[in-house]
PDB file of C-alpha atoms in Angstrom:
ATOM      1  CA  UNK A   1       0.000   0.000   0.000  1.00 93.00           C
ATOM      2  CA  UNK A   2       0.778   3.374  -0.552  1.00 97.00           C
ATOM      3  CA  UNK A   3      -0.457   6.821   0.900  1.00 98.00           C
ATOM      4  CA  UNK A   4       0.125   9.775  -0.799  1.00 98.00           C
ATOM      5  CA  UNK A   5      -0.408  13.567   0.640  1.00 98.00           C
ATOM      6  CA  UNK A   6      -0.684  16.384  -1.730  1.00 98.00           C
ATOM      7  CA  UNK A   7       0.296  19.685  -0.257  1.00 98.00           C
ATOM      8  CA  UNK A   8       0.911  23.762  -2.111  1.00 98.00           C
ATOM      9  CA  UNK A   9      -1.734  24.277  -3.882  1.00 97.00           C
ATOM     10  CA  UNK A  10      -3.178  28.087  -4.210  1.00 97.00           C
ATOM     11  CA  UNK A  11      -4.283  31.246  -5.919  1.00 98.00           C
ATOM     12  CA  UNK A  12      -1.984  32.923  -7.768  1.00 98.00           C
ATOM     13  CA  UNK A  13      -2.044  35.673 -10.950  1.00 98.00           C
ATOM     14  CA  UNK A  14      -0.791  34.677 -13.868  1.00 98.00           C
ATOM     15  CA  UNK A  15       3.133  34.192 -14.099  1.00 98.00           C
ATOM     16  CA  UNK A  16       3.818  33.136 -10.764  1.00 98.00           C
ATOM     17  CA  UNK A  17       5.169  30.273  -9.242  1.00 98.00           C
ATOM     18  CA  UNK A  18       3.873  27.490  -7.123  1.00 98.00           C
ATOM     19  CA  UNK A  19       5.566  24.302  -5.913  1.00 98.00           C
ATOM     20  CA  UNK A  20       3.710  21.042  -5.104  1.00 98.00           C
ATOM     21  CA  UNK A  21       4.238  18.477  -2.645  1.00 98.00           C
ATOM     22  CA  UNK A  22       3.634  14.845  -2.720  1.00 98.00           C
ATOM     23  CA  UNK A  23       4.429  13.037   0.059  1.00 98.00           C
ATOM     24  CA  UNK A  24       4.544   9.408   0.510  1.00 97.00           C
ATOM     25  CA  UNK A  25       4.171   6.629   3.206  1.00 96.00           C
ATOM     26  CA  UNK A  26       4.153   2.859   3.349  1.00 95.00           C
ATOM     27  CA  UNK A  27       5.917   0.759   0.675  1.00 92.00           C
ATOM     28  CA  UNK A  28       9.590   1.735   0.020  1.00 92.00           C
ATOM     29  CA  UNK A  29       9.790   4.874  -2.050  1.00 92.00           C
ATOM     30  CA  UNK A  30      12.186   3.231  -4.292  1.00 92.00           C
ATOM     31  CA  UNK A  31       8.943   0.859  -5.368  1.00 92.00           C
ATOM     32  CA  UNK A  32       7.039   2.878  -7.434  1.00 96.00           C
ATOM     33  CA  UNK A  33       6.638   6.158  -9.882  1.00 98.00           C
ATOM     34  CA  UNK A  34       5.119   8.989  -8.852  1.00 98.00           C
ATOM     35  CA  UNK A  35       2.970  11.332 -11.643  1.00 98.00           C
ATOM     36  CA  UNK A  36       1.009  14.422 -11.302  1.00 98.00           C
ATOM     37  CA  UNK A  37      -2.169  14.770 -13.066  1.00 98.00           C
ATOM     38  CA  UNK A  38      -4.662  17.773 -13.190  1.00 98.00           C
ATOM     39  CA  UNK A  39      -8.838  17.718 -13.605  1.00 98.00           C
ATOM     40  CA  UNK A  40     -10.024  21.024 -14.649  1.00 97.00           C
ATOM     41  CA  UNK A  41     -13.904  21.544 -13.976  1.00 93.00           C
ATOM     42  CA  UNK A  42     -15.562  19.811 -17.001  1.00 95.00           C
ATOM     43  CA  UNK A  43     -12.999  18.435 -18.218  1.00 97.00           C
ATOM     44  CA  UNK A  44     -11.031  14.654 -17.793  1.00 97.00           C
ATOM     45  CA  UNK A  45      -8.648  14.298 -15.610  1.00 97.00           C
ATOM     46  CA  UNK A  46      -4.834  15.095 -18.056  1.00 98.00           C
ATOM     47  CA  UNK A  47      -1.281  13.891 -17.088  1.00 98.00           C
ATOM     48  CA  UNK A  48       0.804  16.227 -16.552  1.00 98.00           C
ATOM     49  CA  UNK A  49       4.712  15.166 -15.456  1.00 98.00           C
ATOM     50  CA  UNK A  50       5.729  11.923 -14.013  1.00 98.00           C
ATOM     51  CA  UNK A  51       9.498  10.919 -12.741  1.00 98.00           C
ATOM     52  CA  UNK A  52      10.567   7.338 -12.387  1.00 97.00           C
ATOM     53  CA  UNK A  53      11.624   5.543  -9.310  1.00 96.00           C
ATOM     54  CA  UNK A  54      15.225   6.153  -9.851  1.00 96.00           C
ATOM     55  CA  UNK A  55      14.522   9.929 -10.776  1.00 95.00           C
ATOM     56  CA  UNK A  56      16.217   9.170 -14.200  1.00 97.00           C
ATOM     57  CA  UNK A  57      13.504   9.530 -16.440  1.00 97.00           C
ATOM     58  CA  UNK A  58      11.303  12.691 -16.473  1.00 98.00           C
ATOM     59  CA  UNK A  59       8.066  12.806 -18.367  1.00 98.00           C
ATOM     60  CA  UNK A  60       5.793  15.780 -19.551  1.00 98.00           C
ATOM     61  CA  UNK A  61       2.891  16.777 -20.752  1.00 98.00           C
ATOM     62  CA  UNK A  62       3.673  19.231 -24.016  1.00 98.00           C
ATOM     63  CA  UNK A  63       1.617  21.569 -22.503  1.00 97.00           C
ATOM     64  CA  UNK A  64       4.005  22.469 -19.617  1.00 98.00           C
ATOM     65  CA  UNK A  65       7.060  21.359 -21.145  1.00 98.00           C
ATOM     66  CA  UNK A  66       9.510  24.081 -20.218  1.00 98.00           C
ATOM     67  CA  UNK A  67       7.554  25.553 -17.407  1.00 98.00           C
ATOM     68  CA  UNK A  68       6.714  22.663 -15.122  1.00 98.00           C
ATOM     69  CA  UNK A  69       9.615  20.743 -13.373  1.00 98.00           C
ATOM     70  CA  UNK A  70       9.403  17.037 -11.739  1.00 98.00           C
ATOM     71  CA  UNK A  71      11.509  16.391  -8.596  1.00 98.00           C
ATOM     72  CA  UNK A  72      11.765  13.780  -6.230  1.00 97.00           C
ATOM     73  CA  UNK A  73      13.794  13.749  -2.558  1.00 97.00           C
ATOM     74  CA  UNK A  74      14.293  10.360  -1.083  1.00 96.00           C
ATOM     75  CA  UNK A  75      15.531  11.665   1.974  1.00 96.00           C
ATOM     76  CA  UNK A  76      12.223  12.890   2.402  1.00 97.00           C
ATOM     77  CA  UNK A  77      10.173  10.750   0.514  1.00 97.00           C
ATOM     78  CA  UNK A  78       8.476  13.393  -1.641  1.00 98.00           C
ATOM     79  CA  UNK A  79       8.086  14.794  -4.684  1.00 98.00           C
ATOM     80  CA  UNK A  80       7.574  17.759  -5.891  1.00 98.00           C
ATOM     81  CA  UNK A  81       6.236  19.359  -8.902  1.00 98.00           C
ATOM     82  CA  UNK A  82       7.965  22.905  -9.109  1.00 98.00           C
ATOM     83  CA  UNK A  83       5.168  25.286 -11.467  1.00 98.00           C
ATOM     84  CA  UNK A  84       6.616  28.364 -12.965  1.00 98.00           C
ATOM     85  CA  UNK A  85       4.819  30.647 -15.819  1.00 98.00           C
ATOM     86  CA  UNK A  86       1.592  29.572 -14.531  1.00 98.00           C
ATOM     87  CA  UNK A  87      -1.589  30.555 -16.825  1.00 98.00           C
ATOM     88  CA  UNK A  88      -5.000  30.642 -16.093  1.00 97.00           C
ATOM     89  CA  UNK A  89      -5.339  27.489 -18.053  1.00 97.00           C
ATOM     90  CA  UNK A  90      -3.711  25.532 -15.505  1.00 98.00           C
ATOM     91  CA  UNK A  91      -6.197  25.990 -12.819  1.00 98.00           C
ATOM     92  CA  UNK A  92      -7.576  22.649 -11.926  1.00 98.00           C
ATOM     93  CA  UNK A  93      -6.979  20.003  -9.004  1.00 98.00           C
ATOM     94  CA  UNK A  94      -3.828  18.450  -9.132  1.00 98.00           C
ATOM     95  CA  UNK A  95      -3.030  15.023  -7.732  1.00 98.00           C
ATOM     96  CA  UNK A  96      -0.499  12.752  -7.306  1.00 98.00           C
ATOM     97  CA  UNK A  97      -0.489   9.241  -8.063  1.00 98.00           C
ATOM     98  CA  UNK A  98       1.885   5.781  -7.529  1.00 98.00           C
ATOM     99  CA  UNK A  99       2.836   3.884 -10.517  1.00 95.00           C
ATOM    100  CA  UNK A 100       3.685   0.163  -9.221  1.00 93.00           C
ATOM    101  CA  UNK A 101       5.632  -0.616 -12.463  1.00 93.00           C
ATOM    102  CA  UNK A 102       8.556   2.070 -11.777  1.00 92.00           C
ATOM    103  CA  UNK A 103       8.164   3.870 -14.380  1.00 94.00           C
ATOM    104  CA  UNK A 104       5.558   6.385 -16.714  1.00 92.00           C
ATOM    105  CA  UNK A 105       4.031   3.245 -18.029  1.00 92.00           C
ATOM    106  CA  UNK A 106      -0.264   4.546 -16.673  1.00 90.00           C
ATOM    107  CA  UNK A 107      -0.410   1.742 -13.878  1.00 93.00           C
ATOM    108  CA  UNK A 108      -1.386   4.324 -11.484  1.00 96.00           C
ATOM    109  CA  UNK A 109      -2.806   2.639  -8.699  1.00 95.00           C
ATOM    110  CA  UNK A 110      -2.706   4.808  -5.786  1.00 97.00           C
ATOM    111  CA  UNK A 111      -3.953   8.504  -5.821  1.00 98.00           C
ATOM    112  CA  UNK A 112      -3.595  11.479  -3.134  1.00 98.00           C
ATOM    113  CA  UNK A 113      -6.974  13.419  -2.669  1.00 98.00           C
ATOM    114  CA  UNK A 114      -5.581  16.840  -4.832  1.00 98.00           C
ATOM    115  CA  UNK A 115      -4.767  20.075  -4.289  1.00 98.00           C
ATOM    116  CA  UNK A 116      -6.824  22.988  -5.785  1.00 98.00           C
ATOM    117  CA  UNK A 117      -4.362  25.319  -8.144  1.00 98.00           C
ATOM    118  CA  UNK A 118      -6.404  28.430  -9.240  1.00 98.00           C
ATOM    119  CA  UNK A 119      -4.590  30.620 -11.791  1.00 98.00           C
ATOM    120  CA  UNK A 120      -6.100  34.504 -12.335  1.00 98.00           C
ATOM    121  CA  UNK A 121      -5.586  36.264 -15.115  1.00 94.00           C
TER     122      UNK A 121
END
């Protein structure tokens, strides 16, 4: 099993910062992949960066390719998901979730609850 806490969400005007927090508990933090994915209202639920359980391999969604950076601390058993040039379009929740494989591969099988991001313009 695996618990995972999201944590930095906010309001912010458009082209500020924000850093998320994901942090884990239970199985070994070296188990698993950890990806962030966003639900806007309305809309389906998008990935949006995912890092692998080495911290290797870094995956994004072209939408926040350059802005968006994927992190992870074993020390501390988190990751984060540093947000930089935010726009209004990336208001949504944001969660976090466990892939079991070790890497990007959609097994997510273990979500956090989310953390509302709200972008003004």
């Amino acid at each position: 099993q695996v618990q995972l806490v999201e944590s930095g969400g906010g309001l912010v005007q458009a082209g500020a910062s924000l850093r998320l927090s994901c942090a884990a508990s239970g199985r070994s933090f070296s188990d698993y992949a950890v990806g962030w994915f966003r639900q806007a209202p309305g809309k389906e639920r998008e990935f949006v960066a995912a890092i692998s359980w080495s911290g290797l391999n870094t995956y994004y969604a072209d939408s926040v390719k350059g802005r968006f950076t994927i992190s992870r601390d074993s020390s501390k058993k988190t990751v984060y998901l540093q947000m930089n040039s935010l726009k209004p379009e990336d208001t949504a929740v944001y969660y976090c979730a466990a892939d079991m494989t070790g890497y990007h591969k959609g097994r997510y099988d273990y979500w956090g609850q989310g953390t509302q991001v709200t972008v003004s313009s």
